[in-house]
mmCIF file of C-alpha atoms in Angstrom:
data_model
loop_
_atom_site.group_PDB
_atom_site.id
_atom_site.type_symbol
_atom_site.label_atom_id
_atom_site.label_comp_id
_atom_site.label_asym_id
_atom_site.label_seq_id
_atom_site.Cartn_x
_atom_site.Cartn_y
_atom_site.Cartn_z
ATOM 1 C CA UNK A 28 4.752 -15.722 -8.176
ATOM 2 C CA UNK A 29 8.343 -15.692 -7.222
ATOM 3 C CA UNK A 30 10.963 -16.499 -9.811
ATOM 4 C CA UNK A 31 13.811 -16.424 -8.153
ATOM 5 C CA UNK A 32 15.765 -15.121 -10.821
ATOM 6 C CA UNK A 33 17.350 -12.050 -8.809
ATOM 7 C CA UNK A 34 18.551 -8.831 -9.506
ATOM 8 C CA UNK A 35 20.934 -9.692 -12.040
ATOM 9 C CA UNK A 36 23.973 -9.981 -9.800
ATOM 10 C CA UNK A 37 24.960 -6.838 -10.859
ATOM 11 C CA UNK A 38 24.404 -5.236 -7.531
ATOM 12 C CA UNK A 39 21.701 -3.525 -9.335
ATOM 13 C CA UNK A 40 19.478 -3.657 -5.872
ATOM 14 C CA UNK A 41 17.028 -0.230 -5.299
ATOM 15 C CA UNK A 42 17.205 0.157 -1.859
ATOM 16 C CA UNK A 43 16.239 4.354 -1.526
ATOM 17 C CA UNK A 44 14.452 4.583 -4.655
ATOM 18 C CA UNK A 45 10.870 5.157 -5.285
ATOM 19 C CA UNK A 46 8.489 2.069 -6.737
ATOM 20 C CA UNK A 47 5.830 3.321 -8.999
ATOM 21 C CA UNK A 48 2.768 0.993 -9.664
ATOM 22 C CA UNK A 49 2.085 0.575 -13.364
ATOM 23 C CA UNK A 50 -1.489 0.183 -15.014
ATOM 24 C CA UNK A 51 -0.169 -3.582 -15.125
ATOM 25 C CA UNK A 52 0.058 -4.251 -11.630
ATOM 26 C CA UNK A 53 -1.758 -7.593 -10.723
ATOM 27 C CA UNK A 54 -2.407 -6.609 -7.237
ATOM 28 C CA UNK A 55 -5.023 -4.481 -6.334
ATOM 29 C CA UNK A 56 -3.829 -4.009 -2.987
ATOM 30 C CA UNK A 57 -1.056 -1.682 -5.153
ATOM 31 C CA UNK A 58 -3.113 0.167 -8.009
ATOM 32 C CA UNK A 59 -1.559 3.843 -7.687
ATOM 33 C CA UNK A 60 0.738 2.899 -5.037
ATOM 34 C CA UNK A 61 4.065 4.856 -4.462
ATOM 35 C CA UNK A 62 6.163 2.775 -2.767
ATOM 36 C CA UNK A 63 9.786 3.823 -1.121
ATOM 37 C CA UNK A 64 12.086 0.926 -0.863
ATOM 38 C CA UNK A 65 14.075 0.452 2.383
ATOM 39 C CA UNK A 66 15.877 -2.353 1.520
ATOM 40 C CA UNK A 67 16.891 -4.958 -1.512
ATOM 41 C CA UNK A 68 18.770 -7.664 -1.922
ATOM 42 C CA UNK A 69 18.880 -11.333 -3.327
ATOM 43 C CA UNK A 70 16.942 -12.341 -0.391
ATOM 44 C CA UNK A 71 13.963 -10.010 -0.960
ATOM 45 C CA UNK A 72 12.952 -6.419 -0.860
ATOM 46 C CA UNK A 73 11.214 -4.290 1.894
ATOM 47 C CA UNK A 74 9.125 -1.215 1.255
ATOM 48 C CA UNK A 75 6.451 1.333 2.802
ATOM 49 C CA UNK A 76 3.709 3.038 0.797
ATOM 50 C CA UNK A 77 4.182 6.886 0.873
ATOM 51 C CA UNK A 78 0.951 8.021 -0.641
ATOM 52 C CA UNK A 79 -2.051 5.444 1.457
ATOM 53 C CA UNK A 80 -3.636 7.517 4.428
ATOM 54 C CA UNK A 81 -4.540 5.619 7.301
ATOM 55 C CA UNK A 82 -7.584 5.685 7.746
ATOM 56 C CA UNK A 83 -9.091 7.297 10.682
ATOM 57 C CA UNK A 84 -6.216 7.789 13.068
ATOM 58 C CA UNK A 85 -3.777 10.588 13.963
ATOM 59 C CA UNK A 86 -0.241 10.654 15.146
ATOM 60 C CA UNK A 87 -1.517 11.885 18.329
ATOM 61 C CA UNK A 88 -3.920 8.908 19.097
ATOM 62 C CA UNK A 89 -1.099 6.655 18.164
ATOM 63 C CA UNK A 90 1.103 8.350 21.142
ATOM 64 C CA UNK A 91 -1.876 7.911 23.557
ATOM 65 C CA UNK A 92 -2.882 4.518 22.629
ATOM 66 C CA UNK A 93 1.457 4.059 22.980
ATOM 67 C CA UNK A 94 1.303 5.250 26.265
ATOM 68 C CA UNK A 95 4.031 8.092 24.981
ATOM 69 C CA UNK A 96 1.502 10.758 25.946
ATOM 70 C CA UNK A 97 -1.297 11.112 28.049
ATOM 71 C CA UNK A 98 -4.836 11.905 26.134
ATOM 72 C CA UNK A 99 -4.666 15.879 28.157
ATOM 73 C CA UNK A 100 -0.721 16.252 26.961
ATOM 74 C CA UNK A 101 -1.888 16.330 23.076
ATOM 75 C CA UNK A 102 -2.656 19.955 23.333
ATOM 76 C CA UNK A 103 1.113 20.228 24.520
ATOM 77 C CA UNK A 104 2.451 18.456 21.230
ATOM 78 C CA UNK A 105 4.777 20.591 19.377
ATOM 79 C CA UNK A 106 3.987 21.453 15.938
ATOM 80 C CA UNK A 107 6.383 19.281 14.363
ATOM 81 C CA UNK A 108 4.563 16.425 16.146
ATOM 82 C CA UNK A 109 1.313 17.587 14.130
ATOM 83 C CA UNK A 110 2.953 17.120 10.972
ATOM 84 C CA UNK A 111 3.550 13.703 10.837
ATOM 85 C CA UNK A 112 0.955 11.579 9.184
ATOM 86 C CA UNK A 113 0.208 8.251 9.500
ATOM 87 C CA UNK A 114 -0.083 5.997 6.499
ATOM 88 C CA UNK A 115 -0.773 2.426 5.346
ATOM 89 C CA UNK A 116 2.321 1.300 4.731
ATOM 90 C CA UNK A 117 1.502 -2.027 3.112
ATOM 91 C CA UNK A 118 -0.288 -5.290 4.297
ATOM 92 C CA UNK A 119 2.843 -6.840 6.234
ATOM 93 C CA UNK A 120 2.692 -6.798 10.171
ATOM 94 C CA UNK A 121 -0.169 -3.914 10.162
ATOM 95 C CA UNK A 122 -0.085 -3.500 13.676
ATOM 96 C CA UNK A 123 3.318 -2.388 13.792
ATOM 97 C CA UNK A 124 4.816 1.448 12.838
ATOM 98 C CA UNK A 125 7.816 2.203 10.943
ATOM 99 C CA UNK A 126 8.744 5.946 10.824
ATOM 100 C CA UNK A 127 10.216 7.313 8.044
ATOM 101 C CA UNK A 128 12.687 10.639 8.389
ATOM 102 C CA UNK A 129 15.120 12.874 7.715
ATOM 103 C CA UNK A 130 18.588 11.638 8.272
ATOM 104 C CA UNK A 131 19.168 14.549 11.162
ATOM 105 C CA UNK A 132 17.922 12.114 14.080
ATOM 106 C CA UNK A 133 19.688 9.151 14.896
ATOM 107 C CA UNK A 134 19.159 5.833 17.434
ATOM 108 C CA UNK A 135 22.112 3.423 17.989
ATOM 109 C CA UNK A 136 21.183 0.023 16.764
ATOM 110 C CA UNK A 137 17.486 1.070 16.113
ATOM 111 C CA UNK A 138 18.102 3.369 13.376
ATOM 112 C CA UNK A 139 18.935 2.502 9.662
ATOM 113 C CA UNK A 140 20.216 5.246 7.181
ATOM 114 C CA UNK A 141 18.509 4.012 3.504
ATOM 115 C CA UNK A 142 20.398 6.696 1.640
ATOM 116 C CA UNK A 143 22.066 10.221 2.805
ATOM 117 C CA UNK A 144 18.677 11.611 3.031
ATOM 118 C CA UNK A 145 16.474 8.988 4.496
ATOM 119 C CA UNK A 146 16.524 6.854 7.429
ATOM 120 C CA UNK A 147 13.826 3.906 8.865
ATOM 121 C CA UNK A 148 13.362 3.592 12.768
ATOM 122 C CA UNK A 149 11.027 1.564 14.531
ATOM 123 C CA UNK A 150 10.871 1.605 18.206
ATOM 124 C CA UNK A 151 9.031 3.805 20.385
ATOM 125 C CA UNK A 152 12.231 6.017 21.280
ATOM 126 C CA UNK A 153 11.610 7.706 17.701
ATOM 127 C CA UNK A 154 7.847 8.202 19.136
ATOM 128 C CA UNK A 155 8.474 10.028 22.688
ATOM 129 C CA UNK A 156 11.861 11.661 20.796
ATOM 130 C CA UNK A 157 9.063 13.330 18.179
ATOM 131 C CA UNK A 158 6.505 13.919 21.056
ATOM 132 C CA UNK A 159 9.136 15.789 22.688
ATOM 133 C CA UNK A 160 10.235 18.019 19.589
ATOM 134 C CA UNK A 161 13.407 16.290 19.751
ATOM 135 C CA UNK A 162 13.094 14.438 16.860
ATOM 136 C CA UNK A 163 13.569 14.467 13.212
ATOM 137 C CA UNK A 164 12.803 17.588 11.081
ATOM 138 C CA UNK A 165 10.811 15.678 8.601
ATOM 139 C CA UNK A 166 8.905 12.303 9.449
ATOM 140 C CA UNK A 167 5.917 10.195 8.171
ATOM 141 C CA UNK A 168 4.334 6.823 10.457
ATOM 142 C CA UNK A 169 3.664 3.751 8.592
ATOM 143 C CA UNK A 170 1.437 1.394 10.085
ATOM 144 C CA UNK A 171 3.221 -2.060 7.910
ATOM 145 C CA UNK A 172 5.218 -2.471 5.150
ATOM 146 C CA UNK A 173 5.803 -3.769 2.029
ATOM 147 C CA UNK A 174 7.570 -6.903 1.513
ATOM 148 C CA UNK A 175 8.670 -9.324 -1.427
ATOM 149 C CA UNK A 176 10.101 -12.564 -1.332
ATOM 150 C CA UNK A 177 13.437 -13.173 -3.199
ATOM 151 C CA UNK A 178 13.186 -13.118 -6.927
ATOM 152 C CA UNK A 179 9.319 -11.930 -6.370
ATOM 153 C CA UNK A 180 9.693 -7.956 -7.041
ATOM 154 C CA UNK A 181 12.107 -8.308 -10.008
ATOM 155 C CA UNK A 182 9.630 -10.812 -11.574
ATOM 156 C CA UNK A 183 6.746 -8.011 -10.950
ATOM 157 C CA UNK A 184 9.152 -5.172 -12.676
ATOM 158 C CA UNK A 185 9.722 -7.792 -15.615
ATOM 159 C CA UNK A 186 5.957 -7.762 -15.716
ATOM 160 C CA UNK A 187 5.369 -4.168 -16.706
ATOM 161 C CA UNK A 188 3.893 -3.958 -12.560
ATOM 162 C CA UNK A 189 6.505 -1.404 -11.240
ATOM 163 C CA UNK A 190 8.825 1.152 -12.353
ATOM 164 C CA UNK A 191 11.466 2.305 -9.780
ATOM 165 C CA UNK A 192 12.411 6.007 -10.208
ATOM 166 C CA UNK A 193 14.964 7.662 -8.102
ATOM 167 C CA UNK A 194 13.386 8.807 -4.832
ATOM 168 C CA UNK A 195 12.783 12.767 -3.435
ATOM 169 C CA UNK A 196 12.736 13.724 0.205
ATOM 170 C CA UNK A 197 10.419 16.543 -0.799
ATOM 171 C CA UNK A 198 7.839 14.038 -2.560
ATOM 172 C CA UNK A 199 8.384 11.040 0.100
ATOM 173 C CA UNK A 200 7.412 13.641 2.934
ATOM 174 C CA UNK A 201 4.814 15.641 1.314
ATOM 175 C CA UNK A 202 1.405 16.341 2.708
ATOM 176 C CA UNK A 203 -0.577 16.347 -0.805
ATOM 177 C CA UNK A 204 -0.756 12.326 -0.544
ATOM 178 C CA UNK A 205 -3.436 12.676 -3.246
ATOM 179 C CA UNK A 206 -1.352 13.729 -5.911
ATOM 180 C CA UNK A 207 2.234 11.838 -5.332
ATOM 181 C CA UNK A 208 0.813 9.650 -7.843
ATOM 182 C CA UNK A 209 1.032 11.951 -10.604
ATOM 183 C CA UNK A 210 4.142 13.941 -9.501
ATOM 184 C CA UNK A 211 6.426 10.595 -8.630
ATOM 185 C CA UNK A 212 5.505 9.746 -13.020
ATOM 186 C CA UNK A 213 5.902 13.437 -13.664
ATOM 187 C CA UNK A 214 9.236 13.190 -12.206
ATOM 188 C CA UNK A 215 10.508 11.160 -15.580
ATOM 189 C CA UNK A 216 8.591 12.373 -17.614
ATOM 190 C CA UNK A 217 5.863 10.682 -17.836
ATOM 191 C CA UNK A 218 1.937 12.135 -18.482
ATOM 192 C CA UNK A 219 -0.221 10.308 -16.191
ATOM 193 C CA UNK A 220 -2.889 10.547 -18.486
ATOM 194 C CA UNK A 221 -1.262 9.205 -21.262
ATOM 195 C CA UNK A 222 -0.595 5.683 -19.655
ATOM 196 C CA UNK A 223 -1.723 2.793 -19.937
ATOM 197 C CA UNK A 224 -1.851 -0.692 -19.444
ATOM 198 C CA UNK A 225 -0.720 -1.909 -22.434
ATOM 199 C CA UNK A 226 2.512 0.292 -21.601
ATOM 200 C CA UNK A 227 5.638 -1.303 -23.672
ATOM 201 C CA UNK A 228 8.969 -1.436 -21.836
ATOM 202 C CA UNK A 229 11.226 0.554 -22.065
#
C-alpha cells in the first residue's frame, strides 16, 4: 500500500489539520472518519479519530481502572472532568490513551503543542491533573491512534481516500460526535449529500 513517494518535499506535511474520509476510502475501519493529524513527516503520519465513541466506557472508569481515583471519589470529579469523552482513536496500540487539549495546560517533556491551539499528552499526569480540575479547559481521551507508514497516507490522498481540511478547536472538541462528519465537509463547502464516490479531484 505504501508508495513511498512522500509529501512532495515541499514541506507540504499536515500536522494540525483535520483528515476527512472520502466515499473512496478502501478501509472500512475509516468510512466517515474525522481524523486530526498530530504529526507528518517523510517518515509517516500519526493521527486520532475525533468523531468514534468508545464504546461503553467513561472517563471516570478510565481514572478508576488507572488507579487516579478511587471508584467512591467519582462523585467528587469536577465538572470539567465529566466533559471529556473517550473515543476510539484508531486501531494502533488500543490499550493506550492519548488526550487531546487545549494548549492552556502544559507537561515538560510529556507534552507536544500540534499547532497554537492544540496539544497531545500521554501520561497519566494529564489524567490526575484533569481529575483534579487542574487541567486543560478543553480535552477529549483517545484510546489509540492512527498511524501511516511513510509514503502510505499521501498515496491514500492521491487515491481520492482523504481530504485534509484545516482543523477547528470548536469541531475537534465538540460533544455532537454524530454530526462532525457533516460539519468537518460543511466547513469547505461541501454538501454531504451530494458526494460521492466517484468524487473527481480537485
Amino acid at each position: 500500500m505504501s508508495r513511498g513517494d512522500g509529501a512532495g518535499g515541499s514541506g507540504s506535511y499536515l500536522d494540525g489539520q483535520l483528515l476527512v474520509a472520502m466515499p473512496g476510502m478502501a478501509d472500512n475501519r475509516f468510512a466517515r472518519s474525522v481524523i486530526y493529524l498530530c504529526a507528518h513527516s517523510e517518515e509517516g503520519a500519526m493521527g486520532i479519530v475525533v468523531n468514534r465513541p468508545a464504546r461503553k466506557v467513561t472517563f471516570s472508569d478510565l481514572l478508576v481502572q488507572l488507579d487516579v481515583i478511587k471508584a467512591e471519589e467519582t462523585i467528587q470529579l469536577p465538572a470539567t472532568a465529566g466533559a471529556v469523552q473517550v473515543l476510539k482513536g484508531g486501531p494502533v496500540e488500543t490499550g493506550r490513551g492519548f488526550v487531546l487539549h487545549s494548549n492552556d495546560f502544559f507537561i515538560d517533556n510529556s507534552t507536544l503543542p500540534i499547532d497554537s491551539r492544540v496539544s497531545l499528552t500521554a501520561t497519566i499526569d494529564i489524567l490526575r491533573a484533569i481529575a483534579r480540575g487542574a487541567g486543560p479547559d478543553r480535552a477529549l481521551l483517545a484510546l489509540g491512534y492512527s498511524g501511516w507508514s511513510a509514503g502510505q497516507l499521501e498515496a491514500e490522498m492521491q487515491d481520492n481516500g482523504w481530504l485534509n481540511i484545516p482543523a477547528d478547536p470548536s469541531l475537534i472538541f465538540d460533544e455532537a460526535l454524530g454530526s462532525k462528519y457533516e460539519r468537518a465537509l460543511r466547513m469547505v463547502g461541501i454538501d454531504p449529500a451530494r458526494l460521492s464516490s466517484d468524487l473527481g479531484h480537485a
